[in-house]
PDB file of N, CA and C in Angstrom:
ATOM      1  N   UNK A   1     -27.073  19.582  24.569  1.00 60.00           N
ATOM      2  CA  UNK A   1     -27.260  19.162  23.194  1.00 60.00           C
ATOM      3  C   UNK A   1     -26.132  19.696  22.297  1.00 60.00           C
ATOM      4  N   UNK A   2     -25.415  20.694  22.303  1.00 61.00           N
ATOM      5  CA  UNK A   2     -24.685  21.449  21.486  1.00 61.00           C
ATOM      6  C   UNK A   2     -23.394  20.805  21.752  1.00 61.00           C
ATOM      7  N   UNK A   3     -23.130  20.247  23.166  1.00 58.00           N
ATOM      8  CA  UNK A   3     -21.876  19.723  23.270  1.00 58.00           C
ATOM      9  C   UNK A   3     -21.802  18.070  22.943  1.00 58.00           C
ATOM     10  N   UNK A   4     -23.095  17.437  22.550  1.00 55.00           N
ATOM     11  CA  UNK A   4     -23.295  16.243  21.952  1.00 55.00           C
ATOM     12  C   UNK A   4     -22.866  16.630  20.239  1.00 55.00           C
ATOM     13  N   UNK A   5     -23.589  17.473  19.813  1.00 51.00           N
ATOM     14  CA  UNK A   5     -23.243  17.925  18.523  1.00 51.00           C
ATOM     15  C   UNK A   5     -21.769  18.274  18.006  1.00 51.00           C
ATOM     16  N   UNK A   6     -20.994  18.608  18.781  1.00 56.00           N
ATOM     17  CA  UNK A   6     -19.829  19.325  18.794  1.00 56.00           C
ATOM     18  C   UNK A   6     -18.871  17.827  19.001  1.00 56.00           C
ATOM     19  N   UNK A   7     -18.980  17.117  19.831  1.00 50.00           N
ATOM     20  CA  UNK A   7     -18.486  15.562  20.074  1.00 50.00           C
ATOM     21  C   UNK A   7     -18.722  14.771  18.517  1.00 50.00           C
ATOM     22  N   UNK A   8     -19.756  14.977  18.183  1.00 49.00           N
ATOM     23  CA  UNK A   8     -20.337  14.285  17.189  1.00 49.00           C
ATOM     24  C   UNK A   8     -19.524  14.558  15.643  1.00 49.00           C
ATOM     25  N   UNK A   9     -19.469  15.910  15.633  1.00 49.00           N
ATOM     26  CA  UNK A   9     -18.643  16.472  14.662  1.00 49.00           C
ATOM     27  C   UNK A   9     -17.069  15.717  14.400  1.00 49.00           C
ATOM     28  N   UNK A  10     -16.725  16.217  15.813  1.00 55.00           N
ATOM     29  CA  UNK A  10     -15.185  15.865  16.050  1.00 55.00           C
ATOM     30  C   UNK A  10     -14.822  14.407  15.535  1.00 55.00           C
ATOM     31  N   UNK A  11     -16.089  13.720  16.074  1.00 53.00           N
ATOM     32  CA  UNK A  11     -15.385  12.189  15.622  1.00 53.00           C
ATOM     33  C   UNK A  11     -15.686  11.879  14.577  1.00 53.00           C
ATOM     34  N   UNK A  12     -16.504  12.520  13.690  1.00 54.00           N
ATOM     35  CA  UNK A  12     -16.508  12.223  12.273  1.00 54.00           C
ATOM     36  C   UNK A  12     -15.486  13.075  11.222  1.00 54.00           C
ATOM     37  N   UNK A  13     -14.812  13.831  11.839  1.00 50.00           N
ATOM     38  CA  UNK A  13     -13.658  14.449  11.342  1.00 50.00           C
ATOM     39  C   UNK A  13     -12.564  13.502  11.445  1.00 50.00           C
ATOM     40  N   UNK A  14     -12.758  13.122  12.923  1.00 51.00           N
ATOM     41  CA  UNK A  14     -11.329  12.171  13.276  1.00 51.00           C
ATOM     42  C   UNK A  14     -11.684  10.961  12.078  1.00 51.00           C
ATOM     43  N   UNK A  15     -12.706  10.107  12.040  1.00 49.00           N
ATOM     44  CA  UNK A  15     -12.812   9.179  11.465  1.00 49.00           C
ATOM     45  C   UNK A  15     -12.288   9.461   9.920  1.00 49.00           C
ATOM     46  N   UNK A  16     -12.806  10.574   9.576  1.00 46.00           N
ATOM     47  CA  UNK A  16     -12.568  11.558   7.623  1.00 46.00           C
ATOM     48  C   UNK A  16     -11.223  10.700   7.212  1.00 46.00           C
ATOM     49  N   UNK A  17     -10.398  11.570   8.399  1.00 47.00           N
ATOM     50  CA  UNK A  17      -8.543  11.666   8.687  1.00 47.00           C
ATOM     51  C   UNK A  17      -7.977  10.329   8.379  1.00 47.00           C
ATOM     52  N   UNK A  18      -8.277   9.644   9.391  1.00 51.00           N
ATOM     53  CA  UNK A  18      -8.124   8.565   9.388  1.00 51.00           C
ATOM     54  C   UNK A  18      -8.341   7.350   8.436  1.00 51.00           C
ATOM     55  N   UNK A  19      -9.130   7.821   7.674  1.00 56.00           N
ATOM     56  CA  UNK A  19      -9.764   6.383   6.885  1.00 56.00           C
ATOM     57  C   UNK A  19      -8.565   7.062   5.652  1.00 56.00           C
ATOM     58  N   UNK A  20      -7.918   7.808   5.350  1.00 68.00           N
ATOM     59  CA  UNK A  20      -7.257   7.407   4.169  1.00 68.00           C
ATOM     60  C   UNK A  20      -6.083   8.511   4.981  1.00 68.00           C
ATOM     61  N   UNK A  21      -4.606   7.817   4.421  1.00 88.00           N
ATOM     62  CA  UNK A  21      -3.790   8.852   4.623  1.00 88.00           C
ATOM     63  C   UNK A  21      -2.272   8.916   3.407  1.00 88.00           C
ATOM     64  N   UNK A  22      -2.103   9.892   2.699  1.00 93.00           N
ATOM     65  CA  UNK A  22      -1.406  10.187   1.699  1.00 93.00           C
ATOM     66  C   UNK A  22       0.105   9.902   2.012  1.00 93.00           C
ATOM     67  N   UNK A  23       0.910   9.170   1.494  1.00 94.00           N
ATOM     68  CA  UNK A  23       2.320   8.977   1.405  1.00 94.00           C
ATOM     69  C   UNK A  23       3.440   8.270   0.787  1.00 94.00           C
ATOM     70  N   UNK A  24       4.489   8.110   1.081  1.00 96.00           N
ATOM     71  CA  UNK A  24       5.254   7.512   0.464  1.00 96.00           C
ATOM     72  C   UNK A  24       6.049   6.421   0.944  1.00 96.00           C
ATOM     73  N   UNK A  25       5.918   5.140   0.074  1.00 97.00           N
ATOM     74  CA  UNK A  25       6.728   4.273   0.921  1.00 97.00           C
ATOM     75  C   UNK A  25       7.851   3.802   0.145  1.00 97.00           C
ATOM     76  N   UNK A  26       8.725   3.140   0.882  1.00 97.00           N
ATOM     77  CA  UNK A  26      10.421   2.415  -0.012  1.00 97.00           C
ATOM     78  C   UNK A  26      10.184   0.904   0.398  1.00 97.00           C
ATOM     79  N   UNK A  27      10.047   0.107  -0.471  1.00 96.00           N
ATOM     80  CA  UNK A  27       9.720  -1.403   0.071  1.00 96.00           C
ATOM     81  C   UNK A  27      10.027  -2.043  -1.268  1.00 96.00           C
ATOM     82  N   UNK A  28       9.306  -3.118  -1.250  1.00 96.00           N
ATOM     83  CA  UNK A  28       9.627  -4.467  -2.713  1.00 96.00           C
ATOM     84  C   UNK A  28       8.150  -4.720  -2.833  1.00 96.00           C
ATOM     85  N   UNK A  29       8.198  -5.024  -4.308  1.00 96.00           N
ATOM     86  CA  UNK A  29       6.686  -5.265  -4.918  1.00 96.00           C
ATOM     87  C   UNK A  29       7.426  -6.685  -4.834  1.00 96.00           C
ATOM     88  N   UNK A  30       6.415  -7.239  -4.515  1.00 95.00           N
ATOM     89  CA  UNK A  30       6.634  -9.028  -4.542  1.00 95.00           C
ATOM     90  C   UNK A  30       4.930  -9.909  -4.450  1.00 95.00           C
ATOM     91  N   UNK A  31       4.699 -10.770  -4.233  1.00 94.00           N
ATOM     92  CA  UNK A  31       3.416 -11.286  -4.395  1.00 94.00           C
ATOM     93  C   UNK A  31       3.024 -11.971  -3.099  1.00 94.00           C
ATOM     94  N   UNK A  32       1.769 -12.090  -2.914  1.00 94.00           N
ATOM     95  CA  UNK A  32       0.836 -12.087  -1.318  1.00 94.00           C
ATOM     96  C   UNK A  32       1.321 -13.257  -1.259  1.00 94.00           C
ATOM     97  N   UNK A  33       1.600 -14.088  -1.904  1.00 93.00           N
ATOM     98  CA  UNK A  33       1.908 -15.815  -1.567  1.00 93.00           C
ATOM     99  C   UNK A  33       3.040 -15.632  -0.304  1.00 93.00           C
ATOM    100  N   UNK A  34       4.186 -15.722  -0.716  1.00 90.00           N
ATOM    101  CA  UNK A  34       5.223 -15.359  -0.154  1.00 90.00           C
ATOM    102  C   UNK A  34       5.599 -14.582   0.474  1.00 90.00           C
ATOM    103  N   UNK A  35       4.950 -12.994   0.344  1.00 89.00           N
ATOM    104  CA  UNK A  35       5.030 -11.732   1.215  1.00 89.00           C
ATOM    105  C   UNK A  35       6.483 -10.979   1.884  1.00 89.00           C
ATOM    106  N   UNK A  36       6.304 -10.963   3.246  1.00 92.00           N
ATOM    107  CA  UNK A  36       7.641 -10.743   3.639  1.00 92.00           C
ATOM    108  C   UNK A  36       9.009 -11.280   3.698  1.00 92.00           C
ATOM    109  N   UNK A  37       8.957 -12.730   3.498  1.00 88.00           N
ATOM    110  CA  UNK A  37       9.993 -13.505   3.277  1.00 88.00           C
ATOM    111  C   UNK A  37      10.561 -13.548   1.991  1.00 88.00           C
ATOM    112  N   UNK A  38       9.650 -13.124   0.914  1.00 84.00           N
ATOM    113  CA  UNK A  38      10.181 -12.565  -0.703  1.00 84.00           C
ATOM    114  C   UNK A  38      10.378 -11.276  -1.036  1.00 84.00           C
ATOM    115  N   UNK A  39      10.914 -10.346  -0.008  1.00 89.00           N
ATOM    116  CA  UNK A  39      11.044  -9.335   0.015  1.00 89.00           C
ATOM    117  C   UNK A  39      12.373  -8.994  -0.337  1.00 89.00           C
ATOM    118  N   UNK A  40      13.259  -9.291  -1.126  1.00 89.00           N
ATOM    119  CA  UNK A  40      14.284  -9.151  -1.533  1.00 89.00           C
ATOM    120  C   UNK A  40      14.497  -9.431  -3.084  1.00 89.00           C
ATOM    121  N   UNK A  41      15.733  -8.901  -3.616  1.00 86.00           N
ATOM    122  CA  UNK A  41      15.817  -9.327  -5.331  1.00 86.00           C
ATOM    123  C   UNK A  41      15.942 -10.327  -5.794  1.00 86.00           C
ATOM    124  N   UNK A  42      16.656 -11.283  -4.862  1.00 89.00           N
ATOM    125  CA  UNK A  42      16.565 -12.390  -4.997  1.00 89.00           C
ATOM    126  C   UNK A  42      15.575 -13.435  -5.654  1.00 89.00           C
ATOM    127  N   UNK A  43      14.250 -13.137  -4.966  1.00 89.00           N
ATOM    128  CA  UNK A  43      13.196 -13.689  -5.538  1.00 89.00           C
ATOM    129  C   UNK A  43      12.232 -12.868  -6.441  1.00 89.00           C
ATOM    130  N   UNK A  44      12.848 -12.204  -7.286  1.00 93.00           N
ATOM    131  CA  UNK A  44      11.809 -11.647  -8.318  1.00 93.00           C
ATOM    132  C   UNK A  44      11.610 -11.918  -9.528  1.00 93.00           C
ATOM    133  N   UNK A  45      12.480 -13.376  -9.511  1.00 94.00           N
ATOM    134  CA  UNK A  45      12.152 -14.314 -10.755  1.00 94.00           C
ATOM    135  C   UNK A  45      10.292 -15.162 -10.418  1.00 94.00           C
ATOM    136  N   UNK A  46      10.926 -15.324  -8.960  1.00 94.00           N
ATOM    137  CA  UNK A  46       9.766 -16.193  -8.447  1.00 94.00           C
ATOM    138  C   UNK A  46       8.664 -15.197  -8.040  1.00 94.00           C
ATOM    139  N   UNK A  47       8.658 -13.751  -8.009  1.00 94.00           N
ATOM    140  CA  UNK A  47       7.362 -13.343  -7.885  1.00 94.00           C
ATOM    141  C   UNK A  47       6.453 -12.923  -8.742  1.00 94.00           C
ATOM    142  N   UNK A  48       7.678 -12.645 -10.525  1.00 94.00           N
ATOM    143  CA  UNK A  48       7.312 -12.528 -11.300  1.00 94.00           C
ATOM    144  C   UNK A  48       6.352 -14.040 -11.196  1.00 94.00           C
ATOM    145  N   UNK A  49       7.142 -14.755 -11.133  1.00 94.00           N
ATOM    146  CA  UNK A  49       5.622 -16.170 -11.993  1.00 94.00           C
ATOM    147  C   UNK A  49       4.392 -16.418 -10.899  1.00 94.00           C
ATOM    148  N   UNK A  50       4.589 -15.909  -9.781  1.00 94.00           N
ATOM    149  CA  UNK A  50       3.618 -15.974  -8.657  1.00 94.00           C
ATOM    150  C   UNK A  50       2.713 -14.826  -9.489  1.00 94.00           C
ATOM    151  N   UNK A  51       2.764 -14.400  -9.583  1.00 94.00           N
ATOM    152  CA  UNK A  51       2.048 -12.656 -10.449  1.00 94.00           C
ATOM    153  C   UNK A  51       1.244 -12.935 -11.177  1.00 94.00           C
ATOM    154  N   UNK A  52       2.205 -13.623 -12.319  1.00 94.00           N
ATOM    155  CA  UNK A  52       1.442 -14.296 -13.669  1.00 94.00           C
ATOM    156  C   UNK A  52       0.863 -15.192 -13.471  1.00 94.00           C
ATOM    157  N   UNK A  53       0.504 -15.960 -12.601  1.00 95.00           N
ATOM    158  CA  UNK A  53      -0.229 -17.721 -12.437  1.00 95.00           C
ATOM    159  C   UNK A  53      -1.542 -16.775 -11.173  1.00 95.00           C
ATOM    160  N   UNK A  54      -1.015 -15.030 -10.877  1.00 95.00           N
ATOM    161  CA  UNK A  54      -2.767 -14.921 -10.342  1.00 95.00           C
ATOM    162  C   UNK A  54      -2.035 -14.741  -8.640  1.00 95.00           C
ATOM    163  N   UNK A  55      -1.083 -14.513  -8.423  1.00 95.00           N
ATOM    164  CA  UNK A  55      -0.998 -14.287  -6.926  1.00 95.00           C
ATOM    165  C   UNK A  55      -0.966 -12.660  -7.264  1.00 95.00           C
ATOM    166  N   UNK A  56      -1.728 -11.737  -6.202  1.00 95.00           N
ATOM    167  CA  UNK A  56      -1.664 -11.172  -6.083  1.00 95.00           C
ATOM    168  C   UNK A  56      -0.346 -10.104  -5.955  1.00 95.00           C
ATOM    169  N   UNK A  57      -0.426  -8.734  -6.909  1.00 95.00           N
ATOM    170  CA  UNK A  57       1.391  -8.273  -6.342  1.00 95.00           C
ATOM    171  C   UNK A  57       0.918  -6.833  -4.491  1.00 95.00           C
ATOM    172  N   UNK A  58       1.651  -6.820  -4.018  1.00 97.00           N
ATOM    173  CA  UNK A  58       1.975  -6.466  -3.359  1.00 97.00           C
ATOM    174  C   UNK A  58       3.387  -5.452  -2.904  1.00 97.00           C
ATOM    175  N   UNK A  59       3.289  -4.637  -2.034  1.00 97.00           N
ATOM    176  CA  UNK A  59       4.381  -3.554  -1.496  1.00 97.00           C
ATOM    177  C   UNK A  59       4.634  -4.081   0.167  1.00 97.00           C
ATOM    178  N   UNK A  60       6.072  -4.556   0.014  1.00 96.00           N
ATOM    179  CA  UNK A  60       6.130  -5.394   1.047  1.00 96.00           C
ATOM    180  C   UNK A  60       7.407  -3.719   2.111  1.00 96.00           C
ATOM    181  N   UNK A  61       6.976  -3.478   3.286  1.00 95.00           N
ATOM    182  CA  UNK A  61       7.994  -2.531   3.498  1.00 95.00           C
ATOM    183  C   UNK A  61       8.511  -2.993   5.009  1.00 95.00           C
ATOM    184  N   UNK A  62       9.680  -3.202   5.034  1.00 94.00           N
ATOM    185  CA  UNK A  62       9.767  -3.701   6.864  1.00 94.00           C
ATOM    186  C   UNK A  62       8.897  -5.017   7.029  1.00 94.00           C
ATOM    187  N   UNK A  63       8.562  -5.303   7.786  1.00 93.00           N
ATOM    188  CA  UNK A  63       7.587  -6.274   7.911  1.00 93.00           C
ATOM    189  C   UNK A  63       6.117  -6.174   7.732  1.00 93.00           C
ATOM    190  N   UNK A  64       5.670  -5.179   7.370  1.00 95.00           N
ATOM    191  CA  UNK A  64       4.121  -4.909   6.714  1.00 95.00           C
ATOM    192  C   UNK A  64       4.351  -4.994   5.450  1.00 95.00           C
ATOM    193  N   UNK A  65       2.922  -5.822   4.763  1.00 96.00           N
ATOM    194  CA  UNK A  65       2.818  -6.065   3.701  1.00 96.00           C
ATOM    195  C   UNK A  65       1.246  -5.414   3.011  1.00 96.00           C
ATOM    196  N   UNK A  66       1.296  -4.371   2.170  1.00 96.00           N
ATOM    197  CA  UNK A  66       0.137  -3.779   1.917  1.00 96.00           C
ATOM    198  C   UNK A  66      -0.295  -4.250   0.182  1.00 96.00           C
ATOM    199  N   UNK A  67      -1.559  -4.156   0.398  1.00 96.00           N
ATOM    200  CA  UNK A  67      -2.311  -4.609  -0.931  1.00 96.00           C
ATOM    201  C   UNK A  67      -1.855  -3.171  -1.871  1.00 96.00           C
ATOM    202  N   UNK A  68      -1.982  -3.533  -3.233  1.00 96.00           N
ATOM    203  CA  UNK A  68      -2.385  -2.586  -4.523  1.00 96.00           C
ATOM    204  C   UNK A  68      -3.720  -2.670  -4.899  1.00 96.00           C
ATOM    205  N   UNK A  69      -4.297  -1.795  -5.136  1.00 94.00           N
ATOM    206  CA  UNK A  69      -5.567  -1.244  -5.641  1.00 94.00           C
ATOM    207  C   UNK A  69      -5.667  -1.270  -6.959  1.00 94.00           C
ATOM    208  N   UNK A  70      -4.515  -0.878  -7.627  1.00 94.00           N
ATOM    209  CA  UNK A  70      -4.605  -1.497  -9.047  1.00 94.00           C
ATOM    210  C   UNK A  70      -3.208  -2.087  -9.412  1.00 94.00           C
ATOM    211  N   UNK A  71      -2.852  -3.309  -9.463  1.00 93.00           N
ATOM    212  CA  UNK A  71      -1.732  -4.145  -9.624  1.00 93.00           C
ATOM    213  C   UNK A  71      -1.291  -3.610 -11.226  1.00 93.00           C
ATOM    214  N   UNK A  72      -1.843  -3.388 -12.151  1.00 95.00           N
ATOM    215  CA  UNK A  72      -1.299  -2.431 -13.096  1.00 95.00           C
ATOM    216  C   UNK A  72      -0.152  -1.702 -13.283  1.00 95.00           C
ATOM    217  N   UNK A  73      -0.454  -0.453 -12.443  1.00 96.00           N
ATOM    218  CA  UNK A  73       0.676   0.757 -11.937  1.00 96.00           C
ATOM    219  C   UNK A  73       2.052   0.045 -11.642  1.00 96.00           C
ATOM    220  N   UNK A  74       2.084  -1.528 -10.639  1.00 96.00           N
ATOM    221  CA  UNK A  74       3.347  -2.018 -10.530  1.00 96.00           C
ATOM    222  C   UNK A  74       3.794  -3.359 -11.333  1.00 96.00           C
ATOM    223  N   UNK A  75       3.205  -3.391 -12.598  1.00 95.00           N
ATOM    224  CA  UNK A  75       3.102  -4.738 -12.946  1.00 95.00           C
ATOM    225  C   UNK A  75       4.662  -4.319 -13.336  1.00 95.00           C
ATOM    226  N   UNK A  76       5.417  -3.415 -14.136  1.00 96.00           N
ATOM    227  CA  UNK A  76       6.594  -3.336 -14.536  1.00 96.00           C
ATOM    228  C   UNK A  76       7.723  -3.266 -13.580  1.00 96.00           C
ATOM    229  N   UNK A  77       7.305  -3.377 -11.791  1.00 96.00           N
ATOM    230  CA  UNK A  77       8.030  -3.340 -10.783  1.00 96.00           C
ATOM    231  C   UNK A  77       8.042  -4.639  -9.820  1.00 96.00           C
ATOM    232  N   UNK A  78       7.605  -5.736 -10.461  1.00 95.00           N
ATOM    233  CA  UNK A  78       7.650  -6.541  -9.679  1.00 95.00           C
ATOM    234  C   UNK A  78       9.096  -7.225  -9.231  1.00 95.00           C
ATOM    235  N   UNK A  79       9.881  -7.680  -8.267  1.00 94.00           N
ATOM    236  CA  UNK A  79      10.920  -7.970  -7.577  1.00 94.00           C
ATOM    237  C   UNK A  79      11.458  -7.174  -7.094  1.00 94.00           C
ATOM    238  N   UNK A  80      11.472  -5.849  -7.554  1.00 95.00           N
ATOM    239  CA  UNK A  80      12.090  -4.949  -7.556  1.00 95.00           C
ATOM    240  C   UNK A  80      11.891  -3.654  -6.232  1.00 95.00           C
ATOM    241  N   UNK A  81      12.758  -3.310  -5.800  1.00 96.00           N
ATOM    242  CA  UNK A  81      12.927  -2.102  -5.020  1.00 96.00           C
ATOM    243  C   UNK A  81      12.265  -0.920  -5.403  1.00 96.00           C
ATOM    244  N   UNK A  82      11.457  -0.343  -4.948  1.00 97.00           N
ATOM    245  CA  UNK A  82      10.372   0.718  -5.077  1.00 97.00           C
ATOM    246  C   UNK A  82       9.811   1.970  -4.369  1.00 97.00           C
ATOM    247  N   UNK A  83       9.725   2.888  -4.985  1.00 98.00           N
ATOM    248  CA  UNK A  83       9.451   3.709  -3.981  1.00 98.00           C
ATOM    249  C   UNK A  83       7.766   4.711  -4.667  1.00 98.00           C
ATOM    250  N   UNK A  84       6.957   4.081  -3.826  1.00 97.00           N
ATOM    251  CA  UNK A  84       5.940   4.599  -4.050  1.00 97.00           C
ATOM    252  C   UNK A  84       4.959   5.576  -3.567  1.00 97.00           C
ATOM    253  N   UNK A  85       4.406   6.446  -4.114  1.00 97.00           N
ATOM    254  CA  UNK A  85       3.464   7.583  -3.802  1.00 97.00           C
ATOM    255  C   UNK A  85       2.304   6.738  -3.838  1.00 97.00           C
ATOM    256  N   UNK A  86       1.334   7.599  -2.909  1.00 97.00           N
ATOM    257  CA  UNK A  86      -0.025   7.206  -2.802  1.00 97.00           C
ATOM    258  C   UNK A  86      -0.883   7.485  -1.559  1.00 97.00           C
ATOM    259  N   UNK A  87      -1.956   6.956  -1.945  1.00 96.00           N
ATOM    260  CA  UNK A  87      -2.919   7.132  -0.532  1.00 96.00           C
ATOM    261  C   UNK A  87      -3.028   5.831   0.016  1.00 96.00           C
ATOM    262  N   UNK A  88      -3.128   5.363   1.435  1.00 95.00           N
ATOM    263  CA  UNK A  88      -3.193   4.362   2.497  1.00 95.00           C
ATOM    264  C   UNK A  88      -5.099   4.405   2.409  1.00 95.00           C
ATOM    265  N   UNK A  89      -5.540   3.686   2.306  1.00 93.00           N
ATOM    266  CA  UNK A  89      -7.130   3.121   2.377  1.00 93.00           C
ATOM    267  C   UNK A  89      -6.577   1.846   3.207  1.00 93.00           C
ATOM    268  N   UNK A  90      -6.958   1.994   4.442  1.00 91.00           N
ATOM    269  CA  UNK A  90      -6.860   0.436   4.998  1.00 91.00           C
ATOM    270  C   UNK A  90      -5.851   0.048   4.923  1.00 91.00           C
ATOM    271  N   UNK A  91      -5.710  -1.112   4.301  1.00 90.00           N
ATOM    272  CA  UNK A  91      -4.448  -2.305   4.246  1.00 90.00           C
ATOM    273  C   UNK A  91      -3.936  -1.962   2.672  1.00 90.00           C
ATOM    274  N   UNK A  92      -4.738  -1.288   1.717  1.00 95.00           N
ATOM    275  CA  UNK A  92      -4.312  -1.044   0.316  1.00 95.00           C
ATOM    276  C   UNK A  92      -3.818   0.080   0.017  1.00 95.00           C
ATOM    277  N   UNK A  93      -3.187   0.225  -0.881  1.00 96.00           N
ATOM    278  CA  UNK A  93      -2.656   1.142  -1.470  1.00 96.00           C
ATOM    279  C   UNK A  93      -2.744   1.366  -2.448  1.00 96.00           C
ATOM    280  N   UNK A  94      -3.515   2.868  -2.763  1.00 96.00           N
ATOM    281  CA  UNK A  94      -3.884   3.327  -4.167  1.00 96.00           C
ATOM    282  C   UNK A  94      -2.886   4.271  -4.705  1.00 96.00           C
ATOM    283  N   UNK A  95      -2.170   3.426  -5.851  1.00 97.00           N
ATOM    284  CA  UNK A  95      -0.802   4.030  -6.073  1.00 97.00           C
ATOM    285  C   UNK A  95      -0.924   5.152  -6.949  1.00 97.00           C
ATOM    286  N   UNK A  96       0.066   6.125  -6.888  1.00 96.00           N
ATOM    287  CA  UNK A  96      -0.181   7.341  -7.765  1.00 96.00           C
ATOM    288  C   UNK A  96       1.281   7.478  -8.551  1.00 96.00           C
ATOM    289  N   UNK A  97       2.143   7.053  -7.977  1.00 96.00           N
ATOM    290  CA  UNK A  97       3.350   7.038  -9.197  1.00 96.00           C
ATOM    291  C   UNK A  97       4.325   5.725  -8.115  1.00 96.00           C
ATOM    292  N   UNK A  98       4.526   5.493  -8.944  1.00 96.00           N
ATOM    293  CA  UNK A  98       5.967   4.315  -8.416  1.00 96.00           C
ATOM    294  C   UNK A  98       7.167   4.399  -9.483  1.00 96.00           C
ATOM    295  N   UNK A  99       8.232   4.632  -8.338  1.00 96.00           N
ATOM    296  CA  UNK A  99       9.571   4.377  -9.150  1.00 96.00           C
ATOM    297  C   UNK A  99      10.678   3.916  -8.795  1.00 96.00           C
ATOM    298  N   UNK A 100      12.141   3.503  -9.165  1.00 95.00           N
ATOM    299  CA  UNK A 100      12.335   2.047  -8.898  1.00 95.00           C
ATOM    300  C   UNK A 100      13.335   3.132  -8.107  1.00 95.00           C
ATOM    301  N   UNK A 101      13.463   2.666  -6.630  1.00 93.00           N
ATOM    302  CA  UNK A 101      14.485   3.029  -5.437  1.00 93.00           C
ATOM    303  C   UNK A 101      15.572   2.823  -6.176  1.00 93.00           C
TER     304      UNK A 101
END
């Protein structure tokens, strides 16, 4: 029983860990429409109006593309090169400071 308990512990620690993890990424705020293929400056005329007409903004880094938790924090970074603090929840990102790479 004690070594069921002790198993039991462990993986709800592992799970704790896991479900959120704190860091920093360098990528492009651009919008879910377009994603990784608007990942450049190029198009941050066009993600600005993707933004404003309701597409979601986004932190596009390498080829992963992660949600914002509050699109707020990057509304003044959209097209743009970024380097953001925060915690990883899943696929989102709850931003804690962003500033422009």
């Amino acid at each position: 029983m004690k070594k069921y308990f002790i198993a039991v512990v462990f993986a709800m620690v592992a799970m704790t860990t896991q479900a959120s993890d704190k860091g920093t990424w360098t990528g492009f705020i651009t919008d879910d429409h377009c994603g990784v293929k608007s990942a450049n400056e190029g198009h941050a005329d066009c993600a600005k109006k993707c933004v404003a007409g309701g597409k979601a903004a986004v932190l596009v880094v390498g080829d992963k593309m992660y949600k914002i938790s509050d699109p707020q924090k990057v509304a003044d970074f959209i097209g743009q090169k970024v380097i953001v603090k925060g915690e990883l929840n899943g696929d989102a990102i709850d931003v804690q400071k962003v500033k422009k790479a």
